[in-house]
């Protein structure tokens, strides 16, 4: 990677990594302190946009992983304490983005796919952590509670089988929207830069 | 070092042991953690943790399982309550042992990890970002203040302009590393 990455690419990688890190540090802290629900989803939505834009400018192998690593380390070092959860989430988001762009290369479809996969991961991330903390039985608790909710509405079948795919679809849709937004912003940014230099 | 290994063993045992053994295991472990650092249990007052306590110890026994127990004419499942309690105990040990391991970890070691996994220029990129961070915070604040309404009306255009501005200023960053000033044109 060292041989392929020029000084300009290193600086732009640092720029997008810092942008992501700054959003995590400022907006993330604000959202958490205000106790706004779905804070992880909001931050992931912005992260997808940043990933999608960055890949348009720095399309070398490992660039998405590099910007996510910078954002994760910035958050880890600057915030007090040692909160592994957001650190892990940022790195995994970067890994997912990197794999998608490596396989599909940078285009609108890849941005949408990366977006929906990253946002699904944010949904799964908290579920995985809950499974580690409380044990796998927590999933059965959720399914039972959702089914009981269905029974309250006189729904005969497993209510969880409808609610869970519905939540996943909403997350996929939101992720796709973020990916599309990132792709559009990147395109417009390139136009602005061209206009400026022509 | 010995404490770290001991805490790691506690964590692994809790992760992989059958639930009901936890009842006997729980008290000595919690006492041990309290002696190490009582601040490890601060999370039990967090809203998120209390929400799980509510679901597992109150809501779940009321709604699911065979309701063989009754108190104040409210029927609930004792077996489900017991399972919920075991899950809470498990989480207490796991969260506090992970916190204990992380508090004693060196953040710089994790930073070095990225160099080892193949992001070769990570140190260089990271030093750039540390330099960029105050500028970025300032620019992001300005951006948020100026475009409060515009960002909802035309998010693509406003964000694109901001990114373009950042990309142009990043060129100055390279210039700076070659001996020039950050804002030199």
mmCIF file of C-alpha atoms in Angstrom:
data_model
loop_
_atom_site.group_PDB
_atom_site.id
_atom_site.type_symbol
_atom_site.label_atom_id
_atom_site.label_comp_id
_atom_site.label_asym_id
_atom_site.label_seq_id
_atom_site.Cartn_x
_atom_site.Cartn_y
_atom_site.Cartn_z
ATOM 1 C CA UNK A 1 0.000 0.000 0.000
ATOM 2 C CA UNK A 2 2.841 2.315 0.846
ATOM 3 C CA UNK A 3 4.257 2.198 -2.648
ATOM 4 C CA UNK A 4 0.883 2.870 -4.288
ATOM 5 C CA UNK A 5 -0.229 5.654 -1.980
ATOM 6 C CA UNK A 6 0.990 9.126 -2.796
ATOM 7 C CA UNK A 7 1.271 12.084 -0.453
ATOM 8 C CA UNK A 8 -1.952 13.551 -1.832
ATOM 9 C CA UNK A 9 -3.880 10.327 -1.226
ATOM 10 C CA UNK A 10 -2.491 10.091 2.303
ATOM 11 C CA UNK A 11 -3.634 13.660 3.046
ATOM 12 C CA UNK A 12 -7.097 13.092 1.558
ATOM 13 C CA UNK A 13 -7.427 9.821 3.499
ATOM 14 C CA UNK A 14 -6.474 11.702 6.666
ATOM 15 C CA UNK A 15 -8.987 14.412 5.763
ATOM 16 C CA UNK A 16 -11.936 12.012 5.445
ATOM 17 C CA UNK A 17 -10.822 10.030 8.495
ATOM 18 C CA UNK A 18 -10.696 13.257 10.504
ATOM 19 C CA UNK A 19 -14.088 14.344 9.158
ATOM 20 C CA UNK A 20 -15.630 11.039 10.278
ATOM 21 C CA UNK A 21 -13.802 11.240 13.618
ATOM 22 C CA UNK A 22 -14.962 14.842 14.169
ATOM 23 C CA UNK A 23 -18.573 13.909 13.427
ATOM 24 C CA UNK A 24 -18.292 10.997 15.880
ATOM 25 C CA UNK A 25 -16.694 13.223 18.525
ATOM 26 C CA UNK A 26 -18.946 16.277 18.215
ATOM 27 C CA UNK A 27 -22.320 15.032 16.983
ATOM 28 C CA UNK A 28 -21.879 11.624 18.661
ATOM 29 C CA UNK A 29 -21.214 13.201 22.048
ATOM 30 C CA UNK A 30 -24.119 15.621 21.587
ATOM 31 C CA UNK A 31 -26.575 12.886 20.569
ATOM 32 C CA UNK A 32 -25.507 10.653 23.464
ATOM 33 C CA UNK A 33 -25.691 13.449 26.021
ATOM 34 C CA UNK A 34 -29.177 14.454 24.800
ATOM 35 C CA UNK A 35 -30.131 10.762 24.958
ATOM 36 C CA UNK A 36 -31.603 10.867 21.463
ATOM 37 C CA UNK A 37 -32.807 7.399 20.437
ATOM 38 C CA UNK A 38 -31.208 5.549 17.504
ATOM 39 C CA UNK A 39 -27.979 7.519 17.992
ATOM 40 C CA UNK A 40 -25.945 4.660 16.468
ATOM 41 C CA UNK A 41 -28.149 4.627 13.386
ATOM 42 C CA UNK A 42 -27.862 8.411 12.925
ATOM 43 C CA UNK A 43 -24.060 8.263 13.188
ATOM 44 C CA UNK A 44 -23.873 5.252 10.860
ATOM 45 C CA UNK A 45 -26.039 7.112 8.305
ATOM 46 C CA UNK A 46 -23.524 9.985 8.259
ATOM 47 C CA UNK A 47 -20.604 7.519 8.214
ATOM 48 C CA UNK A 48 -22.030 5.850 5.079
ATOM 49 C CA UNK A 49 -22.214 9.234 3.330
ATOM 50 C CA UNK A 50 -18.584 9.976 4.288
ATOM 51 C CA UNK A 51 -17.428 6.509 3.143
ATOM 52 C CA UNK A 52 -19.232 6.863 -0.175
ATOM 53 C CA UNK A 53 -17.803 10.351 -0.830
ATOM 54 C CA UNK A 54 -14.283 9.375 0.231
ATOM 55 C CA UNK A 55 -14.191 6.338 -2.047
ATOM 56 C CA UNK A 56 -14.854 8.574 -5.018
ATOM 57 C CA UNK A 57 -11.700 10.608 -4.290
ATOM 58 C CA UNK A 58 -9.390 7.951 -2.843
ATOM 59 C CA UNK A 59 -10.173 4.734 -4.643
ATOM 60 C CA UNK A 60 -7.077 2.742 -3.659
ATOM 61 C CA UNK A 61 -7.188 -0.652 -1.953
ATOM 62 C CA UNK A 62 -7.651 -0.218 1.795
ATOM 63 C CA UNK A 63 -8.729 3.454 1.717
ATOM 64 C CA UNK A 64 -12.092 2.888 3.435
ATOM 65 C CA UNK A 65 -10.469 0.743 6.111
ATOM 66 C CA UNK A 66 -7.835 3.461 6.600
ATOM 67 C CA UNK A 67 -10.376 6.267 7.127
ATOM 68 C CA UNK A 68 -12.395 4.129 9.528
ATOM 69 C CA UNK A 69 -9.227 3.279 11.491
ATOM 70 C CA UNK A 70 -8.359 6.977 11.796
ATOM 71 C CA UNK A 71 -11.892 7.844 12.976
ATOM 72 C CA UNK A 72 -11.912 4.950 15.463
ATOM 73 C CA UNK A 73 -8.503 5.794 16.953
ATOM 74 C CA UNK A 74 -9.384 9.510 17.171
ATOM 75 C CA UNK A 75 -12.522 8.648 19.098
ATOM 76 C CA UNK A 76 -10.674 6.186 21.310
ATOM 77 C CA UNK A 77 -7.821 8.539 22.170
ATOM 78 C CA UNK A 78 -9.721 11.793 22.571
ATOM 79 C CA UNK A 79 -12.722 10.605 24.568
ATOM 80 C CA UNK A 80 -12.084 9.816 28.244
ATOM 81 C CA UNK A 81 -12.253 6.193 29.352
ATOM 82 C CA UNK A 82 -12.021 3.211 27.064
ATOM 83 C CA UNK A 83 -15.260 2.561 25.234
ATOM 84 C CA UNK A 84 -14.661 -0.405 22.967
ATOM 85 C CA UNK A 85 -18.205 -0.533 21.536
ATOM 86 C CA UNK A 86 -18.091 2.527 19.209
ATOM 87 C CA UNK A 87 -14.481 1.743 18.344
ATOM 88 C CA UNK A 88 -15.438 -1.732 17.176
ATOM 89 C CA UNK A 89 -18.513 -0.443 15.323
ATOM 90 C CA UNK A 90 -16.497 2.139 13.342
ATOM 91 C CA UNK A 91 -13.808 -0.381 12.371
ATOM 92 C CA UNK A 92 -16.364 -2.999 11.257
ATOM 93 C CA UNK A 93 -18.274 -0.372 9.247
ATOM 94 C CA UNK A 94 -14.988 0.402 7.482
ATOM 95 C CA UNK A 95 -14.302 -3.284 6.835
ATOM 96 C CA UNK A 96 -17.777 -3.793 5.311
ATOM 97 C CA UNK A 97 -17.378 -0.707 3.089
ATOM 98 C CA UNK A 98 -13.904 -1.829 2.024
ATOM 99 C CA UNK A 99 -15.068 -5.333 1.058
ATOM 100 C CA UNK A 100 -18.045 -4.031 -0.935
ATOM 101 C CA UNK A 101 -15.981 -1.479 -2.863
ATOM 102 C CA UNK A 102 -13.241 -4.041 -3.507
ATOM 103 C CA UNK A 103 -15.708 -6.545 -4.920
ATOM 104 C CA UNK A 104 -18.021 -4.190 -6.831
ATOM 105 C CA UNK A 105 -15.596 -1.259 -7.443
ATOM 106 C CA UNK A 106 -16.838 2.328 -7.025
ATOM 107 C CA UNK A 107 -20.242 2.956 -8.612
ATOM 108 C CA UNK A 108 -23.792 3.826 -7.565
ATOM 109 C CA UNK A 109 -24.761 0.187 -7.004
ATOM 110 C CA UNK A 110 -21.716 -0.391 -4.762
ATOM 111 C CA UNK A 111 -22.520 2.735 -2.731
ATOM 112 C CA UNK A 112 -26.118 1.620 -2.213
ATOM 113 C CA UNK A 113 -25.037 -1.942 -1.332
ATOM 114 C CA UNK A 114 -22.352 -0.720 1.082
ATOM 115 C CA UNK A 115 -24.856 1.666 2.664
ATOM 116 C CA UNK A 116 -27.529 -0.935 3.265
ATOM 117 C CA UNK A 117 -25.031 -3.530 4.562
ATOM 118 C CA UNK A 118 -23.412 -1.049 6.949
ATOM 119 C CA UNK A 119 -26.747 0.062 8.347
ATOM 120 C CA UNK A 120 -27.893 -3.549 8.779
ATOM 121 C CA UNK A 121 -24.641 -4.144 10.644
ATOM 122 C CA UNK A 122 -25.440 -1.302 13.082
ATOM 123 C CA UNK A 123 -28.723 -3.059 13.806
ATOM 124 C CA UNK A 124 -26.987 -6.404 14.283
ATOM 125 C CA UNK A 125 -24.079 -4.896 16.266
ATOM 126 C CA UNK A 126 -26.190 -4.054 19.298
ATOM 127 C CA UNK A 127 -27.934 -7.439 19.068
ATOM 128 C CA UNK A 128 -24.574 -9.243 18.984
ATOM 129 C CA UNK A 129 -23.328 -7.270 21.999
ATOM 130 C CA UNK A 130 -26.562 -8.034 23.877
ATOM 131 C CA UNK A 131 -26.070 -11.729 23.046
ATOM 132 C CA UNK A 132 -22.550 -11.566 24.504
ATOM 133 C CA UNK A 133 -23.611 -9.675 27.648
ATOM 134 C CA UNK A 134 -26.908 -11.407 28.486
ATOM 135 C CA UNK A 135 -26.420 -14.721 26.674
ATOM 136 C CA UNK A 136 -28.071 -16.059 23.495
ATOM 137 C CA UNK A 137 -31.353 -16.521 25.433
ATOM 138 C CA UNK A 138 -31.977 -12.764 25.021
ATOM 139 C CA UNK A 139 -33.026 -13.414 21.386
ATOM 140 C CA UNK A 140 -35.703 -15.857 22.555
ATOM 141 C CA UNK A 141 -36.904 -13.198 25.004
ATOM 142 C CA UNK A 142 -37.262 -10.685 22.163
ATOM 143 C CA UNK A 143 -39.135 -13.131 19.919
ATOM 144 C CA UNK A 144 -41.472 -14.098 22.783
ATOM 145 C CA UNK A 145 -42.156 -10.468 23.649
ATOM 146 C CA UNK A 146 -42.874 -9.526 20.017
ATOM 147 C CA UNK A 147 -45.188 -12.565 19.644
ATOM 148 C CA UNK A 148 -46.999 -11.550 22.835
ATOM 149 C CA UNK A 149 -47.432 -8.079 21.421
ATOM 150 C CA UNK A 150 -48.950 -9.696 18.310
ATOM 151 C CA UNK A 151 -51.343 -11.710 20.464
ATOM 152 C CA UNK A 152 -52.456 -8.473 22.110
ATOM 153 C CA UNK A 153 -53.534 -7.342 18.623
ATOM 154 C CA UNK A 154 -55.268 -10.702 17.999
ATOM 155 C CA UNK A 155 -52.590 -11.772 15.542
ATOM 156 C CA UNK A 156 -52.610 -15.589 15.287
ATOM 157 C CA UNK A 157 -49.193 -16.222 13.717
ATOM 158 C CA UNK A 158 -45.626 -15.364 14.804
ATOM 159 C CA UNK A 159 -45.681 -11.568 14.886
ATOM 160 C CA UNK A 160 -41.862 -11.562 15.099
ATOM 161 C CA UNK A 161 -41.671 -13.049 11.576
ATOM 162 C CA UNK A 162 -43.285 -9.864 10.242
ATOM 163 C CA UNK A 163 -41.724 -7.247 12.534
ATOM 164 C CA UNK A 164 -38.087 -8.418 12.180
ATOM 165 C CA UNK A 165 -38.008 -8.431 8.317
ATOM 166 C CA UNK A 166 -39.842 -5.089 8.383
ATOM 167 C CA UNK A 167 -37.180 -3.509 10.635
ATOM 168 C CA UNK A 168 -34.401 -4.978 8.456
ATOM 169 C CA UNK A 169 -36.072 -3.597 5.305
ATOM 170 C CA UNK A 170 -36.363 -0.117 6.845
ATOM 171 C CA UNK A 171 -32.667 -0.211 7.764
ATOM 172 C CA UNK A 172 -31.725 -1.404 4.263
ATOM 173 C CA UNK A 173 -33.748 1.398 2.720
ATOM 174 C CA UNK A 174 -32.163 4.037 4.961
ATOM 175 C CA UNK A 175 -28.683 2.648 4.233
ATOM 176 C CA UNK A 176 -29.360 2.747 0.488
ATOM 177 C CA UNK A 177 -30.509 6.351 0.827
ATOM 178 C CA UNK A 178 -27.272 7.255 2.636
ATOM 179 C CA UNK A 179 -25.198 5.472 -0.029
ATOM 180 C CA UNK A 180 -27.066 7.270 -2.818
ATOM 181 C CA UNK A 181 -26.661 10.630 -1.045
ATOM 182 C CA UNK A 182 -22.908 10.023 -0.677
ATOM 183 C CA UNK A 183 -22.606 9.125 -4.350
ATOM 184 C CA UNK A 184 -24.570 12.220 -5.431
ATOM 185 C CA UNK A 185 -22.566 14.523 -3.124
ATOM 186 C CA UNK A 186 -19.291 13.088 -4.435
ATOM 187 C CA UNK A 187 -20.406 13.726 -8.030
ATOM 188 C CA UNK A 188 -21.457 17.297 -7.245
ATOM 189 C CA UNK A 189 -18.219 17.952 -5.315
ATOM 190 C CA UNK A 190 -16.213 16.867 -8.369
ATOM 191 C CA UNK A 191 -18.259 19.264 -10.534
ATOM 192 C CA UNK A 192 -17.628 22.134 -8.091
ATOM 193 C CA UNK A 193 -13.889 21.400 -8.042
ATOM 194 C CA UNK A 194 -13.781 21.245 -11.851
ATOM 195 C CA UNK A 195 -15.705 24.535 -12.145
ATOM 196 C CA UNK A 196 -13.240 26.117 -9.751
ATOM 197 C CA UNK A 197 -10.174 25.036 -11.690
ATOM 198 C CA UNK A 198 -11.530 25.580 -15.226
ATOM 199 C CA UNK B 1 -0.523 -8.748 34.779
ATOM 200 C CA UNK B 2 -1.729 -11.477 37.141
ATOM 201 C CA UNK B 3 -4.968 -9.541 37.734
ATOM 202 C CA UNK B 4 -5.499 -9.239 33.975
ATOM 203 C CA UNK B 5 -5.123 -13.000 33.471
ATOM 204 C CA UNK B 6 -7.447 -13.729 36.388
ATOM 205 C CA UNK B 7 -10.099 -11.329 35.037
ATOM 206 C CA UNK B 8 -9.733 -12.887 31.585
ATOM 207 C CA UNK B 9 -10.333 -16.358 33.078
ATOM 208 C CA UNK B 10 -13.441 -15.037 34.875
ATOM 209 C CA UNK B 11 -14.691 -13.567 31.596
ATOM 210 C CA UNK B 12 -14.151 -16.794 29.633
ATOM 211 C CA UNK B 13 -15.729 -18.960 32.349
ATOM 212 C CA UNK B 14 -18.808 -16.711 32.440
ATOM 213 C CA UNK B 15 -19.074 -16.648 28.663
ATOM 214 C CA UNK B 16 -19.014 -20.417 28.278
ATOM 215 C CA UNK B 17 -20.451 -21.865 31.490
ATOM 216 C CA UNK B 18 -23.993 -23.226 31.764
ATOM 217 C CA UNK B 19 -26.210 -20.513 33.237
ATOM 218 C CA UNK B 20 -27.205 -22.005 36.568
ATOM 219 C CA UNK B 21 -23.619 -22.330 37.889
ATOM 220 C CA UNK B 22 -23.488 -18.513 37.843
ATOM 221 C CA UNK B 23 -25.521 -18.330 41.054
ATOM 222 C CA UNK B 24 -22.600 -19.794 43.059
ATOM 223 C CA UNK B 25 -19.961 -18.030 40.997
ATOM 224 C CA UNK B 26 -21.536 -14.584 41.080
ATOM 225 C CA UNK B 27 -20.973 -13.353 44.663
ATOM 226 C CA UNK B 28 -17.198 -13.995 45.014
ATOM 227 C CA UNK B 29 -16.571 -12.528 41.557
ATOM 228 C CA UNK B 30 -18.546 -9.359 42.284
ATOM 229 C CA UNK B 31 -16.753 -8.954 45.622
ATOM 230 C CA UNK B 32 -13.423 -9.376 43.866
ATOM 231 C CA UNK B 33 -14.310 -6.711 41.274
ATOM 232 C CA UNK B 34 -15.503 -4.346 44.000
ATOM 233 C CA UNK B 35 -12.162 -4.700 45.738
ATOM 234 C CA UNK B 36 -10.384 -3.999 42.435
ATOM 235 C CA UNK B 37 -12.450 -0.932 41.486
ATOM 236 C CA UNK B 38 -15.957 -0.104 42.680
ATOM 237 C CA UNK B 39 -16.362 2.274 39.712
ATOM 238 C CA UNK B 40 -16.666 -0.777 37.439
ATOM 239 C CA UNK B 41 -20.356 -1.045 38.342
ATOM 240 C CA UNK B 42 -21.355 2.478 37.390
ATOM 241 C CA UNK B 43 -23.152 1.092 34.341
ATOM 242 C CA UNK B 44 -25.932 -0.434 36.480
ATOM 243 C CA UNK B 45 -27.437 3.034 36.920
ATOM 244 C CA UNK B 46 -27.505 3.703 33.188
ATOM 245 C CA UNK B 47 -30.931 3.901 31.567
ATOM 246 C CA UNK B 48 -30.045 1.274 28.971
ATOM 247 C CA UNK B 49 -29.124 -1.310 31.613
ATOM 248 C CA UNK B 50 -32.204 -0.511 33.702
ATOM 249 C CA UNK B 51 -34.317 -1.033 30.577
ATOM 250 C CA UNK B 52 -32.984 -4.593 30.292
ATOM 251 C CA UNK B 53 -33.599 -5.185 34.008
ATOM 252 C CA UNK B 54 -37.202 -4.057 33.443
ATOM 253 C CA UNK B 55 -37.654 -6.367 30.436
ATOM 254 C CA UNK B 56 -35.986 -9.430 31.950
ATOM 255 C CA UNK B 57 -37.228 -9.245 35.542
ATOM 256 C CA UNK B 58 -40.628 -7.624 35.149
ATOM 257 C CA UNK B 59 -42.071 -7.663 31.660
ATOM 258 C CA UNK B 60 -40.890 -11.109 30.576
ATOM 259 C CA UNK B 61 -42.186 -13.058 33.641
ATOM 260 C CA UNK B 62 -45.522 -11.269 33.322
ATOM 261 C CA UNK B 63 -46.023 -12.050 29.641
ATOM 262 C CA UNK B 64 -44.260 -15.334 28.872
ATOM 263 C CA UNK B 65 -43.906 -18.833 30.401
ATOM 264 C CA UNK B 66 -46.353 -20.773 32.540
ATOM 265 C CA UNK B 67 -47.638 -18.454 35.244
ATOM 266 C CA UNK B 68 -47.424 -20.679 38.323
ATOM 267 C CA UNK B 69 -46.817 -17.929 40.879
ATOM 268 C CA UNK B 70 -49.155 -15.211 42.057
ATOM 269 C CA UNK B 71 -48.571 -12.100 44.114
ATOM 270 C CA UNK B 72 -51.227 -9.405 44.762
ATOM 271 C CA UNK B 73 -53.405 -11.347 42.304
ATOM 272 C CA UNK B 74 -50.841 -10.759 39.530
ATOM 273 C CA UNK B 75 -49.721 -14.025 37.919
ATOM 274 C CA UNK B 76 -46.207 -14.428 36.708
ATOM 275 C CA UNK B 77 -43.741 -17.120 35.720
ATOM 276 C CA UNK B 78 -41.129 -17.850 38.401
ATOM 277 C CA UNK B 79 -39.061 -19.908 35.990
ATOM 278 C CA UNK B 80 -38.862 -17.035 33.482
ATOM 279 C CA UNK B 81 -38.011 -14.624 36.309
ATOM 280 C CA UNK B 82 -35.183 -16.940 37.406
ATOM 281 C CA UNK B 83 -33.829 -17.127 33.822
ATOM 282 C CA UNK B 84 -33.986 -13.330 33.566
ATOM 283 C CA UNK B 85 -32.087 -13.007 36.842
ATOM 284 C CA UNK B 86 -29.351 -15.333 35.560
ATOM 285 C CA UNK B 87 -29.037 -13.216 32.427
ATOM 286 C CA UNK B 88 -28.673 -10.055 34.508
ATOM 287 C CA UNK B 89 -26.013 -11.700 36.699
ATOM 288 C CA UNK B 90 -24.155 -12.858 33.600
ATOM 289 C CA UNK B 91 -24.194 -9.334 32.158
ATOM 290 C CA UNK B 92 -22.934 -7.867 35.457
ATOM 291 C CA UNK B 93 -19.874 -10.124 35.411
ATOM 292 C CA UNK B 94 -19.185 -9.803 31.676
ATOM 293 C CA UNK B 95 -19.545 -6.008 31.441
ATOM 294 C CA UNK B 96 -17.481 -5.373 34.580
ATOM 295 C CA UNK B 97 -14.722 -7.797 33.527
ATOM 296 C CA UNK B 98 -14.506 -6.243 30.036
ATOM 297 C CA UNK B 99 -14.374 -2.755 31.627
ATOM 298 C CA UNK B 100 -11.675 -3.964 34.025
ATOM 299 C CA UNK B 101 -9.566 -5.351 31.153
ATOM 300 C CA UNK B 102 -10.003 -2.193 29.057
ATOM 301 C CA UNK B 103 -9.227 0.273 31.854
ATOM 302 C CA UNK B 104 -5.841 -1.384 32.248
ATOM 303 C CA UNK B 105 -5.137 -1.397 28.495
ATOM 304 C CA UNK B 106 -2.825 0.949 26.670
ATOM 305 C CA UNK B 107 -4.656 2.949 23.957
ATOM 306 C CA UNK B 108 -1.408 3.474 22.032
ATOM 307 C CA UNK B 109 -1.036 -0.298 21.592
ATOM 308 C CA UNK B 110 -4.346 -0.363 19.704
ATOM 309 C CA UNK B 111 -3.166 2.506 17.532
ATOM 310 C CA UNK B 112 -0.053 0.485 16.644
ATOM 311 C CA UNK B 113 -2.240 -2.473 15.769
ATOM 312 C CA UNK B 114 -3.385 -0.762 12.561
ATOM 313 C CA UNK B 115 0.196 -0.529 11.360
ATOM 314 C CA UNK B 116 0.611 -4.226 11.999
ATOM 315 C CA UNK B 117 -2.509 -5.293 10.106
ATOM 316 C CA UNK B 118 -1.272 -3.720 6.895
ATOM 317 C CA UNK B 119 -2.332 -0.052 6.848
ATOM 318 C CA UNK B 120 1.263 0.922 6.203
ATOM 319 C CA UNK B 121 0.946 4.683 6.197
ATOM 320 C CA UNK B 122 -1.300 4.758 9.212
ATOM 321 C CA UNK B 123 1.130 6.718 11.427
ATOM 322 C CA UNK B 124 1.575 9.393 8.760
ATOM 323 C CA UNK B 125 -2.185 9.620 8.116
ATOM 324 C CA UNK B 126 -2.907 9.770 11.798
ATOM 325 C CA UNK B 127 -0.404 12.548 12.438
ATOM 326 C CA UNK B 128 -2.051 14.518 9.597
ATOM 327 C CA UNK B 129 -5.462 13.993 11.173
ATOM 328 C CA UNK B 130 -4.295 15.105 14.599
ATOM 329 C CA UNK B 131 -3.110 18.335 12.923
ATOM 330 C CA UNK B 132 -6.368 18.611 10.983
ATOM 331 C CA UNK B 133 -8.690 17.961 13.912
ATOM 332 C CA UNK B 134 -8.888 21.517 15.390
ATOM 333 C CA UNK B 135 -9.391 23.004 11.901
ATOM 334 C CA UNK B 136 -12.051 20.416 11.099
ATOM 335 C CA UNK B 137 -13.923 21.084 14.350
ATOM 336 C CA UNK B 138 -13.908 24.807 13.593
ATOM 337 C CA UNK B 139 -15.017 24.331 9.972
ATOM 338 C CA UNK B 140 -17.736 21.857 10.925
ATOM 339 C CA UNK B 141 -19.082 24.261 13.563
ATOM 340 C CA UNK B 142 -19.094 27.128 11.032
ATOM 341 C CA UNK B 143 -20.754 24.877 8.463
ATOM 342 C CA UNK B 144 -23.471 23.828 10.913
ATOM 343 C CA UNK B 145 -24.101 27.416 12.017
ATOM 344 C CA UNK B 146 -24.301 28.894 8.478
ATOM 345 C CA UNK B 147 -26.315 26.115 6.858
ATOM 346 C CA UNK B 148 -28.834 25.218 9.544
ATOM 347 C CA UNK B 149 -31.811 25.643 7.213
ATOM 348 C CA UNK B 150 -30.088 25.186 3.870
ATOM 349 C CA UNK B 151 -28.897 21.668 4.712
ATOM 350 C CA UNK B 152 -32.512 20.435 4.886
ATOM 351 C CA UNK B 153 -33.540 22.272 1.726
ATOM 352 C CA UNK B 154 -30.607 21.209 -0.435
ATOM 353 C CA UNK B 155 -28.355 18.775 1.450
ATOM 354 C CA UNK B 156 -26.437 17.602 -1.627
ATOM 355 C CA UNK B 157 -25.340 21.072 -2.776
ATOM 356 C CA UNK B 158 -24.468 22.360 0.714
ATOM 357 C CA UNK B 159 -22.481 19.250 1.683
ATOM 358 C CA UNK B 160 -20.726 19.150 -1.713
ATOM 359 C CA UNK B 161 -19.557 22.749 -1.237
ATOM 360 C CA UNK B 162 -18.255 21.925 2.213
ATOM 361 C CA UNK B 163 -16.384 18.820 1.000
ATOM 362 C CA UNK B 164 -14.900 20.806 -1.909
ATOM 363 C CA UNK B 165 -13.663 23.436 0.543
ATOM 364 C CA UNK B 166 -12.103 20.734 2.729
ATOM 365 C CA UNK B 167 -10.412 19.060 -0.227
ATOM 366 C CA UNK B 168 -8.865 22.326 -1.364
ATOM 367 C CA UNK B 169 -7.561 23.033 2.132
ATOM 368 C CA UNK B 170 -6.149 19.502 2.412
ATOM 369 C CA UNK B 171 -3.724 20.411 -0.386
ATOM 370 C CA UNK B 172 -2.381 23.100 1.909
ATOM 371 C CA UNK B 173 -1.773 20.426 4.516
ATOM 372 C CA UNK B 174 0.632 18.637 2.172
ATOM 373 C CA UNK B 175 2.243 21.976 1.426
ATOM 374 C CA UNK B 176 2.744 22.526 5.136
ATOM 375 C CA UNK B 177 4.516 19.184 5.572
ATOM 376 C CA UNK B 178 6.918 20.258 2.831
ATOM 377 C CA UNK B 179 7.866 23.326 4.794
ATOM 378 C CA UNK B 180 5.059 25.764 3.924
ATOM 379 C CA UNK B 181 2.324 27.207 6.133
ATOM 380 C CA UNK B 182 -1.045 25.551 6.536
ATOM 381 C CA UNK B 183 -3.034 28.342 4.911
ATOM 382 C CA UNK B 184 -0.437 29.235 2.270
ATOM 383 C CA UNK B 185 -1.894 29.375 -1.218
#
